[in-house]
Short mmCIF file of N, CA and C in Angstrom, two decimals:
data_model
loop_
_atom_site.label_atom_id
_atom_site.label_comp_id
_atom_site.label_asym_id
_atom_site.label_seq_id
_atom_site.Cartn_x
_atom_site.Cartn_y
_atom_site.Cartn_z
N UNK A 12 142.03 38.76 181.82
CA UNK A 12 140.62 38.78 181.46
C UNK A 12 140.09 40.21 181.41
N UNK A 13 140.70 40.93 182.26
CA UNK A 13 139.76 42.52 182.26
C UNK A 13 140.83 43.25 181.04
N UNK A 14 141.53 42.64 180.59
CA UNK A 14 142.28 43.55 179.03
C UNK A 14 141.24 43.19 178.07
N UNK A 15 140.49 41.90 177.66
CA UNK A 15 139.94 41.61 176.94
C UNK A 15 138.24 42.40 177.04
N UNK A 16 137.96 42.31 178.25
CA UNK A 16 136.35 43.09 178.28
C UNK A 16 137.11 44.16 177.98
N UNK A 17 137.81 45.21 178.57
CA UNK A 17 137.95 46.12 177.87
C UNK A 17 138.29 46.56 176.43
N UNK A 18 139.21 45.78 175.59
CA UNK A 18 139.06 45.66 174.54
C UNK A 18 137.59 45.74 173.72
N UNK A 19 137.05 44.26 174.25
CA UNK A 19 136.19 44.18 173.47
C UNK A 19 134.62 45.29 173.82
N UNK A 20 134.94 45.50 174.86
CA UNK A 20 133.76 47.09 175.33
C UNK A 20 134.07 48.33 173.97
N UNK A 21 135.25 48.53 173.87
CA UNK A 21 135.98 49.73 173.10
C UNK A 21 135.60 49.14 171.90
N UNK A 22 135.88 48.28 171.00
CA UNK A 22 135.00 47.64 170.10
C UNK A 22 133.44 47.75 170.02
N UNK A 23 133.27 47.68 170.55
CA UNK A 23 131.16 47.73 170.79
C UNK A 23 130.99 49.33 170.80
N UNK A 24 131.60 50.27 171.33
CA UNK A 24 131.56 51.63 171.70
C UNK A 24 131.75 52.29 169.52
N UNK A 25 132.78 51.66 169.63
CA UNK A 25 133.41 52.49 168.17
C UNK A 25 132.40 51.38 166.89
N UNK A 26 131.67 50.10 166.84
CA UNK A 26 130.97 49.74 165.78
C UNK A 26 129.61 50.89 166.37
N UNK A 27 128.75 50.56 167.58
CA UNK A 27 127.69 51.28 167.31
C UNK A 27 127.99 52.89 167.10
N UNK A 28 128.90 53.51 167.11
CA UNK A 28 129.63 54.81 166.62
C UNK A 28 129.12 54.98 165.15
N UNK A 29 129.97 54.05 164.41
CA UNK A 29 129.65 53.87 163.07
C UNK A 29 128.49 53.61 162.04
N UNK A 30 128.26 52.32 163.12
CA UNK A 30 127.08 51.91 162.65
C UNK A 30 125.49 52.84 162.38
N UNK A 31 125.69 53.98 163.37
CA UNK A 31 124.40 55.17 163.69
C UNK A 31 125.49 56.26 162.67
N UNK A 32 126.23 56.64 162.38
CA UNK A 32 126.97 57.26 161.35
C UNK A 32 126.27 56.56 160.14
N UNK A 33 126.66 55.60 159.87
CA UNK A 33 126.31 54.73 158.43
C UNK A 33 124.21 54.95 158.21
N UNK A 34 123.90 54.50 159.43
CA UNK A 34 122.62 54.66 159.52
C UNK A 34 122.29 56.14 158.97
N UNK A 35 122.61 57.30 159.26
CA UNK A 35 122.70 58.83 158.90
C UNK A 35 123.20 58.98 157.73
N UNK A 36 123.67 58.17 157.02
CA UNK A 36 124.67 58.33 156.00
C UNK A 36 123.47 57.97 155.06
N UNK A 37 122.87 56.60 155.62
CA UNK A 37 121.79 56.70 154.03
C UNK A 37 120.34 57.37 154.94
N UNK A 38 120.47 57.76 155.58
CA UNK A 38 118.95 58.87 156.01
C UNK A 38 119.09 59.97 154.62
N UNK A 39 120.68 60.61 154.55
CA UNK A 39 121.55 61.65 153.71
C UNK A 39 121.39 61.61 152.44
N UNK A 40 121.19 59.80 152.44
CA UNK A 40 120.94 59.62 150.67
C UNK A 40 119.55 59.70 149.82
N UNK A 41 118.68 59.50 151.27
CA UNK A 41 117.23 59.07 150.92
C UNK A 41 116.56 60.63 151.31
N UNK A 42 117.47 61.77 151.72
CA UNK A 42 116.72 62.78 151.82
C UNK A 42 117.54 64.06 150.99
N UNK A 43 118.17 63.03 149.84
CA UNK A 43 119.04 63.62 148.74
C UNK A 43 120.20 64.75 149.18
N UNK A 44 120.33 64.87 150.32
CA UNK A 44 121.76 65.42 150.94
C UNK A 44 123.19 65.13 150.26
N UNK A 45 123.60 65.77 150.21
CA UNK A 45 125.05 65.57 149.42
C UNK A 45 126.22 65.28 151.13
N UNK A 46 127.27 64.61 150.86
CA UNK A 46 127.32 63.54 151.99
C UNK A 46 129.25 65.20 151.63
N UNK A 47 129.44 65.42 153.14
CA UNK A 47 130.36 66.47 153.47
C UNK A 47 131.59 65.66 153.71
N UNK A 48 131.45 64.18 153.17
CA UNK A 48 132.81 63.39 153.38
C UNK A 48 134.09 63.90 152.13
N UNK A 49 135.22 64.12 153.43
CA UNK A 49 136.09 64.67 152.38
C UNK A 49 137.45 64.58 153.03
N UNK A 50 138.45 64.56 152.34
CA UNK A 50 139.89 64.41 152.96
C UNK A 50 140.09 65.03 154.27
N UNK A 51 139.72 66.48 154.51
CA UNK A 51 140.12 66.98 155.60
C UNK A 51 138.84 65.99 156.62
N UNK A 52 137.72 65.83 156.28
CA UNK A 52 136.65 64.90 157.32
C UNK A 52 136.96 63.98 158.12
N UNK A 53 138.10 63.25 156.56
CA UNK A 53 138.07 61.58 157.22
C UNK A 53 139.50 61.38 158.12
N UNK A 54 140.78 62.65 158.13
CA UNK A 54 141.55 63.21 158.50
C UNK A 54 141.35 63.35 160.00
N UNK A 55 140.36 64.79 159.79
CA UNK A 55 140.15 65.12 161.21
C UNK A 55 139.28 63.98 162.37
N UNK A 56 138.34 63.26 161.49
CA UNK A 56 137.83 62.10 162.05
C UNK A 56 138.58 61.01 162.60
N UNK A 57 139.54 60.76 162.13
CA UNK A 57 140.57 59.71 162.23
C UNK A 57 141.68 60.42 163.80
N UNK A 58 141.73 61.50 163.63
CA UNK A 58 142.77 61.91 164.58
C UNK A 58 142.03 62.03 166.30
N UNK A 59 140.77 62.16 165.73
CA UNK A 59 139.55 62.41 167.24
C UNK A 59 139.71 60.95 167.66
N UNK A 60 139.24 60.23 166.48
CA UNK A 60 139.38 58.97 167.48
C UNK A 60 140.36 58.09 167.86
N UNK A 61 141.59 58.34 167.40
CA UNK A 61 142.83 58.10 167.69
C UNK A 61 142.85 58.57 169.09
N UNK A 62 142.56 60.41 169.38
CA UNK A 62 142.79 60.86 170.69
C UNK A 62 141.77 60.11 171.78
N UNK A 63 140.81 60.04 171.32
CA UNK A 63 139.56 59.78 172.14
C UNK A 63 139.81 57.93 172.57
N UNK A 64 140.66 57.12 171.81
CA UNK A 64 140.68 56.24 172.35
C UNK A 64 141.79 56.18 173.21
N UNK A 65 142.91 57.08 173.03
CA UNK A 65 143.86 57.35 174.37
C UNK A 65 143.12 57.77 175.64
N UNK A 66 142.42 58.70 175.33
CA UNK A 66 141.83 59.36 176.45
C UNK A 66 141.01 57.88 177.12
N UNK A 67 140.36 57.25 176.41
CA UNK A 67 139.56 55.66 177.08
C UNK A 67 140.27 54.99 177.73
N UNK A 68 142.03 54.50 176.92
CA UNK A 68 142.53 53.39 177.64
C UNK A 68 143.42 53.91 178.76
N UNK A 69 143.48 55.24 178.67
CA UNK A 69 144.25 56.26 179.81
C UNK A 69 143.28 55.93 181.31
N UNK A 70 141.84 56.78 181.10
CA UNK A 70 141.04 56.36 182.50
C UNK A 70 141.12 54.75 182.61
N UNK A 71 140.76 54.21 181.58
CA UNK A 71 140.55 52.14 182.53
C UNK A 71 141.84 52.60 182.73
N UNK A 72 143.42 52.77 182.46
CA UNK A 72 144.51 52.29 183.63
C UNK A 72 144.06 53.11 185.04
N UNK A 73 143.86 54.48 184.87
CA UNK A 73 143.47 54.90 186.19
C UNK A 73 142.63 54.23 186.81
N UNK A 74 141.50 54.06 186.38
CA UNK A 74 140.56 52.89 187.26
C UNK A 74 141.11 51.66 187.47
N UNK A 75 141.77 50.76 186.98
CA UNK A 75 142.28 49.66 187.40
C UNK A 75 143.63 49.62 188.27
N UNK A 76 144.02 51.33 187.90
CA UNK A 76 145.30 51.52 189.13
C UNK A 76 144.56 51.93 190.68
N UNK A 77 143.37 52.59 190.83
CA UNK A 77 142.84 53.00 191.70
C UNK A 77 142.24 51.91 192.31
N UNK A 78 142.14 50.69 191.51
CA UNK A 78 141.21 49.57 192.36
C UNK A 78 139.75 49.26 192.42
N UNK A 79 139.58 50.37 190.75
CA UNK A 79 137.84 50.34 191.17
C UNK A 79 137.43 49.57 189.77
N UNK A 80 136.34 49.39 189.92
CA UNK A 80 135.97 48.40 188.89
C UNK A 80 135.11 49.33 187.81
N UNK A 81 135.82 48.93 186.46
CA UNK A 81 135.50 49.12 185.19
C UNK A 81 133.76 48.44 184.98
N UNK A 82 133.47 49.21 183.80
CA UNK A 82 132.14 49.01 183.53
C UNK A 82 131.37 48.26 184.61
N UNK A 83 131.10 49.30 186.05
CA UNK A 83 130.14 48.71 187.06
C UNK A 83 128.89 48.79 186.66
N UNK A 84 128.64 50.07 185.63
CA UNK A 84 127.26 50.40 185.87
C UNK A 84 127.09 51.37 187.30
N UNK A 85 127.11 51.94 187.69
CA UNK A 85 126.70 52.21 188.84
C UNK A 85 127.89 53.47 189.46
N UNK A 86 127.50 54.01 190.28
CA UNK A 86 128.35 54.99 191.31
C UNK A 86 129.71 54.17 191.77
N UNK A 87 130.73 54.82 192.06
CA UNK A 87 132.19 54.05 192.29
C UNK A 87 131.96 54.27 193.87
N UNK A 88 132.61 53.50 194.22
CA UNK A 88 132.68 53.47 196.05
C UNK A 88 134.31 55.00 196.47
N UNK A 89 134.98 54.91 195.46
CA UNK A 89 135.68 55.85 195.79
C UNK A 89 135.98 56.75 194.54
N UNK A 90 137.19 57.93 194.78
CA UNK A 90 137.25 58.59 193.16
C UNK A 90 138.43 58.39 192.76
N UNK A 91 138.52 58.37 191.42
CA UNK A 91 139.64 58.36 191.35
C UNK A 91 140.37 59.88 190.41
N UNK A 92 141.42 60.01 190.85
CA UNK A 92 141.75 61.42 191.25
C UNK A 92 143.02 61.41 190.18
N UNK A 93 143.76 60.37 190.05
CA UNK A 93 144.59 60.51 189.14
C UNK A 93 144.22 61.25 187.50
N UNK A 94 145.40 61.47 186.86
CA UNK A 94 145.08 61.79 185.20
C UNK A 94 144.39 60.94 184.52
N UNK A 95 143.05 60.84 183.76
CA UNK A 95 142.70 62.24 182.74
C UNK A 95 141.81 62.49 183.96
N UNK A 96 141.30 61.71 185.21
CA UNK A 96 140.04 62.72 186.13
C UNK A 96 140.47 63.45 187.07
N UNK A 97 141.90 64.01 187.08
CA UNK A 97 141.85 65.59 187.38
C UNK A 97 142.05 66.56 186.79
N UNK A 98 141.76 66.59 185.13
CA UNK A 98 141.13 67.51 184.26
C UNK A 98 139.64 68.10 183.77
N UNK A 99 139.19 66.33 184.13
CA UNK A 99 137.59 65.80 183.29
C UNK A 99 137.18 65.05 184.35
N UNK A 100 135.72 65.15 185.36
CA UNK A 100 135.45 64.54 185.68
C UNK A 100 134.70 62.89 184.92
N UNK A 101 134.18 63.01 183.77
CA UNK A 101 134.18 61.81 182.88
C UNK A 101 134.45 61.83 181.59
N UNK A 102 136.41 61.60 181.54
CA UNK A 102 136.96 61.30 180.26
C UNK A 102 136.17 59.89 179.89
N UNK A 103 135.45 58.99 180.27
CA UNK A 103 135.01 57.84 179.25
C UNK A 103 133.79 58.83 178.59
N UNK A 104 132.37 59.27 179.36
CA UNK A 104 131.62 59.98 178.40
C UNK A 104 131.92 60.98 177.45
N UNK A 105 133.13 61.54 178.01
CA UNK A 105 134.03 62.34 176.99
C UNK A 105 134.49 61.84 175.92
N UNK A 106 134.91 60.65 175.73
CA UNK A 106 135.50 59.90 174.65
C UNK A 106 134.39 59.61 174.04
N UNK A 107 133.56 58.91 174.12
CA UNK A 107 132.13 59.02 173.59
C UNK A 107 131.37 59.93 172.67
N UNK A 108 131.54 60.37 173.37
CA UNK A 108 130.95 62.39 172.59
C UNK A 108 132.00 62.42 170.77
N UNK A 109 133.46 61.91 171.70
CA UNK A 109 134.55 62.53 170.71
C UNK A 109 133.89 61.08 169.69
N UNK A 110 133.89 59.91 169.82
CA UNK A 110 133.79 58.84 168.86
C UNK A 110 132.75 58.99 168.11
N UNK A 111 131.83 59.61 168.69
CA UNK A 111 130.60 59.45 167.88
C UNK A 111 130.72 60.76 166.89
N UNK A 112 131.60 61.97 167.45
CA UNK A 112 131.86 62.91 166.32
C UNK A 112 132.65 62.29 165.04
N UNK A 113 133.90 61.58 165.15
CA UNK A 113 134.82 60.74 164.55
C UNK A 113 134.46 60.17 163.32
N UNK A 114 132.96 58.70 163.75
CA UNK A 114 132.55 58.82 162.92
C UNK A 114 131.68 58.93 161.38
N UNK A 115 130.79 60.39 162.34
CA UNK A 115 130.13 61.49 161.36
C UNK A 115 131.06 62.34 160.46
N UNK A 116 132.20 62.39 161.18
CA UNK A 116 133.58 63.08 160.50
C UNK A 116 134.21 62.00 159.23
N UNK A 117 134.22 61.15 159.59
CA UNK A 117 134.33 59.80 158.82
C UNK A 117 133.69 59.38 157.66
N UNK A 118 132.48 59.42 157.83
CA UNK A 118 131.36 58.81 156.54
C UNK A 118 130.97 59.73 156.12
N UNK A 119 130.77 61.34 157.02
CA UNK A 119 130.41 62.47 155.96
C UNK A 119 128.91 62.69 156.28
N UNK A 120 128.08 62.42 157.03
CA UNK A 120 127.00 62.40 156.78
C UNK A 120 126.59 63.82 157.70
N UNK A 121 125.58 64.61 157.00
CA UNK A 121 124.90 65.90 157.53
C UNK A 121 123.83 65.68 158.67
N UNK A 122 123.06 64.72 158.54
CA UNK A 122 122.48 64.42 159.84
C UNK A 122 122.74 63.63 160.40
N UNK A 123 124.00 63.34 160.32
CA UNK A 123 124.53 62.16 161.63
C UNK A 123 125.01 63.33 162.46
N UNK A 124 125.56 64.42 162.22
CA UNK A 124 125.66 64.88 163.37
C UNK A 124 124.87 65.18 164.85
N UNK A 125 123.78 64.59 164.37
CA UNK A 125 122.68 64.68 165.63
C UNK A 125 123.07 63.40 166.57
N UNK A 126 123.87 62.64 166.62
CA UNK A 126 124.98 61.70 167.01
C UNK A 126 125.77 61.82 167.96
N UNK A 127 126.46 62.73 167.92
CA UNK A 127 127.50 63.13 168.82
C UNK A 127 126.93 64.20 169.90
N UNK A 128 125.61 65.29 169.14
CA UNK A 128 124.86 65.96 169.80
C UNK A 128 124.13 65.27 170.44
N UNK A 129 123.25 63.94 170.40
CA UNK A 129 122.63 63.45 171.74
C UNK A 129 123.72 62.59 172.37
N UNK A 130 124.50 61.98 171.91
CA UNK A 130 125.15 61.38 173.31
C UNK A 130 126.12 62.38 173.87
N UNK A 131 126.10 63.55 174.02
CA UNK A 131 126.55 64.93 174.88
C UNK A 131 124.96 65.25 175.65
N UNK A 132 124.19 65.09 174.97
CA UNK A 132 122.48 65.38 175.50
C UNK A 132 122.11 63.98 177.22
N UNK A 133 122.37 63.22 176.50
CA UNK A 133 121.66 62.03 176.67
C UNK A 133 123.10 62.05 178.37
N UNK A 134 124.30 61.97 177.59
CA UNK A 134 125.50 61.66 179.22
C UNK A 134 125.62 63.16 179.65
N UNK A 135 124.58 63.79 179.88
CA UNK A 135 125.20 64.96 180.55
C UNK A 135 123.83 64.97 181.40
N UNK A 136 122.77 64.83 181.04
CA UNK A 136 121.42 64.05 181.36
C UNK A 136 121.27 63.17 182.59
N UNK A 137 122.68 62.25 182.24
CA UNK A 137 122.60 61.17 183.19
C UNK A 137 123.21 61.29 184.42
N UNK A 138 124.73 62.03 183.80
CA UNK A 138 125.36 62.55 184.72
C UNK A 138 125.04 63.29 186.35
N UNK A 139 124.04 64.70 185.33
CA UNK A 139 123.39 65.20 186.48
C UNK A 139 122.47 64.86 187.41
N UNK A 140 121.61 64.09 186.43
CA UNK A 140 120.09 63.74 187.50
C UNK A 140 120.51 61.86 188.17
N UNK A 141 121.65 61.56 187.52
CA UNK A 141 121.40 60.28 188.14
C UNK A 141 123.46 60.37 189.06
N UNK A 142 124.10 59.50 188.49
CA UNK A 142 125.55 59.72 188.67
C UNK A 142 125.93 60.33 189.59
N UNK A 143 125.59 61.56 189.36
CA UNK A 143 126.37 62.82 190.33
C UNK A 143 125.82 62.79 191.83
N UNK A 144 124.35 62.25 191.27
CA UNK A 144 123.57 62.34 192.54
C UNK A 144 123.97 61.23 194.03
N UNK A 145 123.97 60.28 192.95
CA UNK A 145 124.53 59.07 193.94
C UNK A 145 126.02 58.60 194.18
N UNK A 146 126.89 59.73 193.77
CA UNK A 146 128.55 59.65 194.29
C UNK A 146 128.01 60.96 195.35
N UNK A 147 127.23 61.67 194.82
CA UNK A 147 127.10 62.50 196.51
C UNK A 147 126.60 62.19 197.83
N UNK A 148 126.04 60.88 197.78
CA UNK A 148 125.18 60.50 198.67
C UNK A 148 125.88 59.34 199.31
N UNK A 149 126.91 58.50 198.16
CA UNK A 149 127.59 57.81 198.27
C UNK A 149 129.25 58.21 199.46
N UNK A 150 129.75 59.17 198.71
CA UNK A 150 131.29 59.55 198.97
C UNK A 150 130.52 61.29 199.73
N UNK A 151 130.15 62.05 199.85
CA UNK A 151 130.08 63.05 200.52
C UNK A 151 131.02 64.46 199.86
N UNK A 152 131.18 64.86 201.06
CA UNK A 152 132.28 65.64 201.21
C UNK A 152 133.69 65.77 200.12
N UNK A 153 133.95 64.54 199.94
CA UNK A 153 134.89 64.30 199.61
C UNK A 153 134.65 64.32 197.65
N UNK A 154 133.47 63.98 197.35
CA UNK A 154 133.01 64.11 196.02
C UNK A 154 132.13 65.44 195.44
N UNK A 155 131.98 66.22 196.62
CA UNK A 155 131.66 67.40 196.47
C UNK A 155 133.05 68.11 196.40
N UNK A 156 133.97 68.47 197.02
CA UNK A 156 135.11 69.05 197.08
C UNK A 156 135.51 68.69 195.70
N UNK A 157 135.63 66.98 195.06
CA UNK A 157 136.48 66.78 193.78
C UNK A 157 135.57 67.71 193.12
N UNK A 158 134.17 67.46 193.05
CA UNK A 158 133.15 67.86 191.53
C UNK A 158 133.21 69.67 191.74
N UNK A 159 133.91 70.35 192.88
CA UNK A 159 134.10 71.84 192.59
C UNK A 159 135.34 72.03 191.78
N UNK A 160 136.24 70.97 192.24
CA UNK A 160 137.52 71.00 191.62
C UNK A 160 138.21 70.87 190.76
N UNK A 161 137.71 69.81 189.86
CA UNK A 161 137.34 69.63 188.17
C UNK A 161 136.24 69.67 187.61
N UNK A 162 136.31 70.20 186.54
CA UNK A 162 135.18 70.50 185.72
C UNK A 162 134.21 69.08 184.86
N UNK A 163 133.16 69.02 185.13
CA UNK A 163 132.57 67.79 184.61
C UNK A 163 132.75 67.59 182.58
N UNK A 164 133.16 68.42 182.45
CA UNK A 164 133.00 67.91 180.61
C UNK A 164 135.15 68.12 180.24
N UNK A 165 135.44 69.82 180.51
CA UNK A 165 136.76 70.21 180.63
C UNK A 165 136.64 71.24 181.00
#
């Protein structure tokens, strides 16, 4: 059962991706923009989210090897320390960032890139004033030591 929410989470992540791409795509048409979709676009778009969905199903195994629960919503009771989060403290908002670049890289659109720029705005936002706050209050010591130790984006 938790292969399938995750599946189908990663599904919901990569349509509203698109879907706010596509949305930008005719903002592009209706504000007579010429659309930057092009072989190397849909190329380099294609390879981000290829990586970016490794990087996704990489952390859920770490989280489901660590014992903690996927899409809580909320602060984790412990960290988990294994690869990709002892490079990135959040490879999922990381993948995020990368999908929503993917694809604007994809459909071509000039102001969809404001896309990938707020959800870097918006999870770095959350990160600090909410997240970070309550794994410190939560885990201590021990989540202060990780968050000196890896870097929160890379």
């Amino acid at each position: 059962m938790k292969i399938i929410k995750v599946i189908l989470f990663e599904i919901v992540v990569i349509f509203l991706a698109f879907a706010s791409a596509w949305f930008f795509a005719l903002v592009d048409k209706a504000l007579g923009l010429t659309s930057v979709q092009a072989n190397w676009s849909i190329m380099a778009g294609s390879i981000i989210i290829f990586f970016a969905l490794l990087l996704r199903f990489w952390a859920v195994y770490a989280f489901y090897a660590g014992k903690i629960e996927f899409l809580a919503l909320k602060a984790q009771e412990s960290i988990v320390k294994k690869a990709p989060f002892n490079f990135t403290r959040n490879p999922m908002m990381l993948s995020n960032v990368l999908i929503a670049l993917a694809a604007v890289l994809i459909l071509g659109s000039v102001t969809g890139f404001i896309i990938p720029l707020a959800t870097l705005v918006i999870s770095h936002l959350w990160l600090v004033f909410y997240e970070e706050k309550d794994l410190e209050k939560k885990l201590g010591k021990e989540y202060l030591v990780y968050k000196k130790a890896v870097p929160r984006w890379l």
